[in-house]
XYZ file of N, CA and C in Angstrom:
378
model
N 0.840 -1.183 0.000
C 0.000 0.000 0.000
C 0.888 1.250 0.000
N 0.687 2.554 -0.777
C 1.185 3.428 -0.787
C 0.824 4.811 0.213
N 1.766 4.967 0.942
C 1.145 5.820 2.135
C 1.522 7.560 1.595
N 1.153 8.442 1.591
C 1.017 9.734 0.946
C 0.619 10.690 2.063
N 1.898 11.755 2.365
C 1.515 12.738 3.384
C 2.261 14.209 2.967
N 1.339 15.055 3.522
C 1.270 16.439 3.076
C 1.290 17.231 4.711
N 2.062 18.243 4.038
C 2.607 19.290 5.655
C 2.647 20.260 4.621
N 2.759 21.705 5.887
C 3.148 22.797 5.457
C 2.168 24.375 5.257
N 0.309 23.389 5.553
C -0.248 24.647 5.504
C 0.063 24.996 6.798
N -1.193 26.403 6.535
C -1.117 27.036 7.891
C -2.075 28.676 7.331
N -1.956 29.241 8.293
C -2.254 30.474 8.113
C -1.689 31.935 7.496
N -2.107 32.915 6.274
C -1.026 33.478 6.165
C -1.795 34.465 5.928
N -1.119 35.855 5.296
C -1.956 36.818 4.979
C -1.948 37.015 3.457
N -2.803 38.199 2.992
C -2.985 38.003 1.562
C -1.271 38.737 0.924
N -0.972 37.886 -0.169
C 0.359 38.403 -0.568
C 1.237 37.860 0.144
N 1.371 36.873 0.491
C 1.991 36.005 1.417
C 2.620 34.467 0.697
N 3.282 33.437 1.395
C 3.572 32.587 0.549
C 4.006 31.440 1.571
N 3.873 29.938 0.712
C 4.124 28.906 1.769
C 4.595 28.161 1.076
N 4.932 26.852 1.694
C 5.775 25.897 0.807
C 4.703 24.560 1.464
N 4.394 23.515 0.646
C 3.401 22.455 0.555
C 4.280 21.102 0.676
N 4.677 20.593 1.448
C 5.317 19.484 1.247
C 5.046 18.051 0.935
N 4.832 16.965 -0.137
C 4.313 15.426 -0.009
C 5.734 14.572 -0.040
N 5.112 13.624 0.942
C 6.019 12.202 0.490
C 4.829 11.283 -0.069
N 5.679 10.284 -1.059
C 5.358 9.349 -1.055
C 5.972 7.859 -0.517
N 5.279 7.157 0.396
C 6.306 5.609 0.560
C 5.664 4.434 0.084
N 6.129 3.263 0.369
C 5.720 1.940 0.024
C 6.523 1.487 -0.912
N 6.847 0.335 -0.988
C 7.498 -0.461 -1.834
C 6.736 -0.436 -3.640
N 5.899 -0.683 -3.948
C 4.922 -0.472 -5.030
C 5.131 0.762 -5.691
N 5.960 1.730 -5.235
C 5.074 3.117 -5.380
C 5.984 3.342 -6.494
N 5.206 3.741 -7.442
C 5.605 4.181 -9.346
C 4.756 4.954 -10.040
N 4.695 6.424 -10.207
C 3.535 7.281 -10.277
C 4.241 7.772 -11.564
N 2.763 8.327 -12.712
C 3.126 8.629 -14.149
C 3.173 10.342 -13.460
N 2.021 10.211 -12.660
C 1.774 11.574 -12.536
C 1.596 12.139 -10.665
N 2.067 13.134 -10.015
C 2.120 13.049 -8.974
C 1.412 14.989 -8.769
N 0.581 14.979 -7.989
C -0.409 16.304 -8.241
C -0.762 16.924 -7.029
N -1.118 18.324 -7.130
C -1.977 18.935 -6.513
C -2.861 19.198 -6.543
N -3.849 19.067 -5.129
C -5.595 19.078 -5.982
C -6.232 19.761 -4.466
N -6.952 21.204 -5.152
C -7.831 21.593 -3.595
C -8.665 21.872 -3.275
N -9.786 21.907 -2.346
C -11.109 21.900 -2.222
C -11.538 22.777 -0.899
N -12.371 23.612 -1.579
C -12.928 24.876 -0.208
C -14.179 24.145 -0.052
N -14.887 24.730 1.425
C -16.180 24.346 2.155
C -17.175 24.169 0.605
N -17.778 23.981 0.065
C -19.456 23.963 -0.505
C -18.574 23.895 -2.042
N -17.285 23.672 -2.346
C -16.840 23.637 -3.847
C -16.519 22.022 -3.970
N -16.184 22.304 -5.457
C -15.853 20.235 -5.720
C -14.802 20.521 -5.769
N -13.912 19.632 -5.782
C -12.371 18.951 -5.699
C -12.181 19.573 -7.083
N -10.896 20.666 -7.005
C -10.284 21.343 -8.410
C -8.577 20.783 -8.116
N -8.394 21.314 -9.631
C -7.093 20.583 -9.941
C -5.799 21.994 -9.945
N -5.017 21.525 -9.296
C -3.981 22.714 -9.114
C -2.852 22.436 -9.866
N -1.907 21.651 -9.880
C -0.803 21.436 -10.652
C -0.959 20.339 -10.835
N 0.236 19.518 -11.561
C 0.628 18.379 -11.891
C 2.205 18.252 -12.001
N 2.707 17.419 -11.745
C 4.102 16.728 -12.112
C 4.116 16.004 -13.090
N 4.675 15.436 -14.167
C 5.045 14.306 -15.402
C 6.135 13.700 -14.641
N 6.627 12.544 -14.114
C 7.176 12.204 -13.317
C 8.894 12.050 -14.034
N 8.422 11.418 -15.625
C 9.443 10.883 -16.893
C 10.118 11.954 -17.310
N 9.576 13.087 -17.299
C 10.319 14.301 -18.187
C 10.204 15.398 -17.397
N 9.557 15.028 -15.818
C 9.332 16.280 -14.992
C 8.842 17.655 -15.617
N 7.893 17.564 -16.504
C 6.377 18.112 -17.493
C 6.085 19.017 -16.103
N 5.637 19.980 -16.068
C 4.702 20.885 -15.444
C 3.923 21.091 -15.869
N 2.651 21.005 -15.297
C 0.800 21.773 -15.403
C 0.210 22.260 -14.201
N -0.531 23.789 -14.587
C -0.948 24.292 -13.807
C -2.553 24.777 -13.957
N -3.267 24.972 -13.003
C -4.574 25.682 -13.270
C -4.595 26.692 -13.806
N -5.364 27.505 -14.360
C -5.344 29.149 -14.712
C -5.190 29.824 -13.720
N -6.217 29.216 -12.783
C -6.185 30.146 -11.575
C -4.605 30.397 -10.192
N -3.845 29.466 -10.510
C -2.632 29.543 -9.908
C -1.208 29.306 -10.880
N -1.460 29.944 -12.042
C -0.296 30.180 -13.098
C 0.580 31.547 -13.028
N 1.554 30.998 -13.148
C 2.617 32.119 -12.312
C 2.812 32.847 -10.860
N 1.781 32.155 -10.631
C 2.258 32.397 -8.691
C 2.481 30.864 -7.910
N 1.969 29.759 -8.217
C 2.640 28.500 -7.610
C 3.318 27.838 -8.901
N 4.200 27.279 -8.116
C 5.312 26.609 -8.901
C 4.988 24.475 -8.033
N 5.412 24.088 -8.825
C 5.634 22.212 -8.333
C 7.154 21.958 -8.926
N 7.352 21.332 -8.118
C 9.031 20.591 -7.730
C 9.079 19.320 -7.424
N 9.530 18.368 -7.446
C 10.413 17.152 -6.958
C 11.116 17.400 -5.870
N 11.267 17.324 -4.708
C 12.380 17.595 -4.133
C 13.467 16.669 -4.041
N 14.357 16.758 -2.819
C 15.626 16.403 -3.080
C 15.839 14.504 -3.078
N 14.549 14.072 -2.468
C 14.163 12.484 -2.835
C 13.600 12.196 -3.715
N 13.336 11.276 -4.261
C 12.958 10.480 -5.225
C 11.623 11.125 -4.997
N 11.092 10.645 -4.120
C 9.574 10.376 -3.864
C 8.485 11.485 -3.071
N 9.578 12.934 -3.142
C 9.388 13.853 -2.333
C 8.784 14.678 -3.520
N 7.586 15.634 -3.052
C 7.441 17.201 -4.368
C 7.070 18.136 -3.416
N 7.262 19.268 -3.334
C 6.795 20.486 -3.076
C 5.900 21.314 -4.072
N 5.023 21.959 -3.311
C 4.342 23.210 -4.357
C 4.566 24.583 -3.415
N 5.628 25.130 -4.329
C 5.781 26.502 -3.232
C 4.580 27.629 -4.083
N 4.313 28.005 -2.974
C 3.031 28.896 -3.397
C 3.826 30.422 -2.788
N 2.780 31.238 -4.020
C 3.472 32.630 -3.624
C 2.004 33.782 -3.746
N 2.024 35.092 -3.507
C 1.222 35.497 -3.821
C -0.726 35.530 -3.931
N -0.415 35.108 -2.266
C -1.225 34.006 -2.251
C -2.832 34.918 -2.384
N -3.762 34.114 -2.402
C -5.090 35.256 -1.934
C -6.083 34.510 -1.502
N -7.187 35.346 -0.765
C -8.048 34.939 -0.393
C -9.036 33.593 -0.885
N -9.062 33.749 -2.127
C -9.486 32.523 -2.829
C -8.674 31.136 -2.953
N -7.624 31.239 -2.440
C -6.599 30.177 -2.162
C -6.908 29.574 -1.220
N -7.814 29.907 -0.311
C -8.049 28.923 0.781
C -8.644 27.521 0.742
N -8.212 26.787 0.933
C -8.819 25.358 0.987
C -8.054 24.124 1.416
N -8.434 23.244 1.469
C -7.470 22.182 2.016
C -6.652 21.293 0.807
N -5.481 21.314 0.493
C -4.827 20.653 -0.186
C -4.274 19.637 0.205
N -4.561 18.686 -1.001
C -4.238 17.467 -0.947
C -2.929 16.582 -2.213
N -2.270 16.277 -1.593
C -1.307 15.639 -2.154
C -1.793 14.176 -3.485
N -1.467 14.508 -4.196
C -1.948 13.015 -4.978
C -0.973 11.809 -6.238
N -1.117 11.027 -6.290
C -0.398 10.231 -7.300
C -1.236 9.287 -8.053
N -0.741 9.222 -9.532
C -1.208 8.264 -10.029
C -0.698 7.178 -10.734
N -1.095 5.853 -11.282
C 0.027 4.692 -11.923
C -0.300 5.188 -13.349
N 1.064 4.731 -13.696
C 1.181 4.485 -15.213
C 0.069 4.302 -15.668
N -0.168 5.125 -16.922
C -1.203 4.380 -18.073
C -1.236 5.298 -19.342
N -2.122 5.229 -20.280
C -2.062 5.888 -21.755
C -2.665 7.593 -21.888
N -3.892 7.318 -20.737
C -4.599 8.799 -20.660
C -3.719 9.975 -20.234
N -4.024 10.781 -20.067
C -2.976 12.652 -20.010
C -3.982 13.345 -19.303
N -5.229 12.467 -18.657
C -6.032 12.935 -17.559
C -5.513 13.911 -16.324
N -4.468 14.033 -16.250
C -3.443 14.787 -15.397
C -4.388 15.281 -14.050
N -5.397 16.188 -15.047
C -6.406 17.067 -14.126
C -7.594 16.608 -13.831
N -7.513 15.098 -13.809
C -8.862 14.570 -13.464
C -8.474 14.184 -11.902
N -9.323 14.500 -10.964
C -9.201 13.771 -9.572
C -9.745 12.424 -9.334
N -10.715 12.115 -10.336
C -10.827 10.585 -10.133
C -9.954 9.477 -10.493
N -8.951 9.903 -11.305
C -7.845 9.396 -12.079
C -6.707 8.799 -11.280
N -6.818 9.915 -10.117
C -5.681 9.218 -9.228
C -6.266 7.958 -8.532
N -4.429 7.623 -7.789
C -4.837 6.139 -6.936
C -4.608 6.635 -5.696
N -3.652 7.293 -5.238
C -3.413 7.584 -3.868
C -3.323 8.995 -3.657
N -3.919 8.984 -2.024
C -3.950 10.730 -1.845
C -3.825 10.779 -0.018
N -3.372 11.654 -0.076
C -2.869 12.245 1.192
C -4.112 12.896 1.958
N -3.994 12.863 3.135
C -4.881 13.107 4.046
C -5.602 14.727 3.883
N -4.517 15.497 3.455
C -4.867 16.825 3.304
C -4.187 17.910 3.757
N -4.363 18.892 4.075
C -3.545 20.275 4.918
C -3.868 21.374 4.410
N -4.466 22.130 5.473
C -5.494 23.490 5.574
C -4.690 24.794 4.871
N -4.663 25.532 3.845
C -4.240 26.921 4.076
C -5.142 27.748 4.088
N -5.269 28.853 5.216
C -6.069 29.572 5.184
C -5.623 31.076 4.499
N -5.989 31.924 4.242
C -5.210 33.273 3.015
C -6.103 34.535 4.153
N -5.922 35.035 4.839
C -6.781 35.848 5.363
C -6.295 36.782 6.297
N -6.579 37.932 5.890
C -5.861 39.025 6.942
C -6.736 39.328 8.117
């Protein structure tokens, strides 16, 4: 089983910035695509970035293009999303995600993934 954990929200003010941290572990674990995905009170699950794991590919939402960035970090199995510039509409709980190999480029579908992280709150609010 692949275990998936996310740190790093918290509280900030508007124009402000944080860094999002996931691991991934388990023996099994081989992801095409490894993502960010976040969801406020009364909204559905939206898609924030993506990783390409093979060519380390970047994708982003409209709504967070050119102010968050996604990374790999310094493990294999590690990514960050440093967020910058943040705003009020940024609030929601983000969740870490991965998915296995396959043919689709679904990237930004949330049903697509296999494993996901528990979550972690940022709140954007002065």
């Amino acid at each position: 089983q692949v275990e998936v954990a996310e740190s790093g929200g918290g509280l900030v003010q508007p124009g402000g910035s944080l860094r999002l941290s996931c691991s991934f572990s388990g023996r099994t674990f081989s992801a095409q695509y490894m993502a960010w995905f976040r969801q406020a009170p009364g909204q559905e699950r939206e898609f924030v970035s993506a990783l390409h794991t093979l060519d380390d590919g970047t994708y982003y939402s409209e709504a967070v293009k050119g102010r968050f960035t996604i990374a790999r970090g310094g493990a294999e199995s590690t990514m960050f999303l440093q967020m910058t510039s943040l705003k009020p509409e940024d609030t929601a709980v983000y969740y870490c995600a991965g998915r296995r190999w396959g043919f689709a480029n679904t990237y930004y579908s949330a049903r697509t993934y296999d494993w996901w992280g528990q979550g972690t709150q940022v709140t954007v609010s002065s």
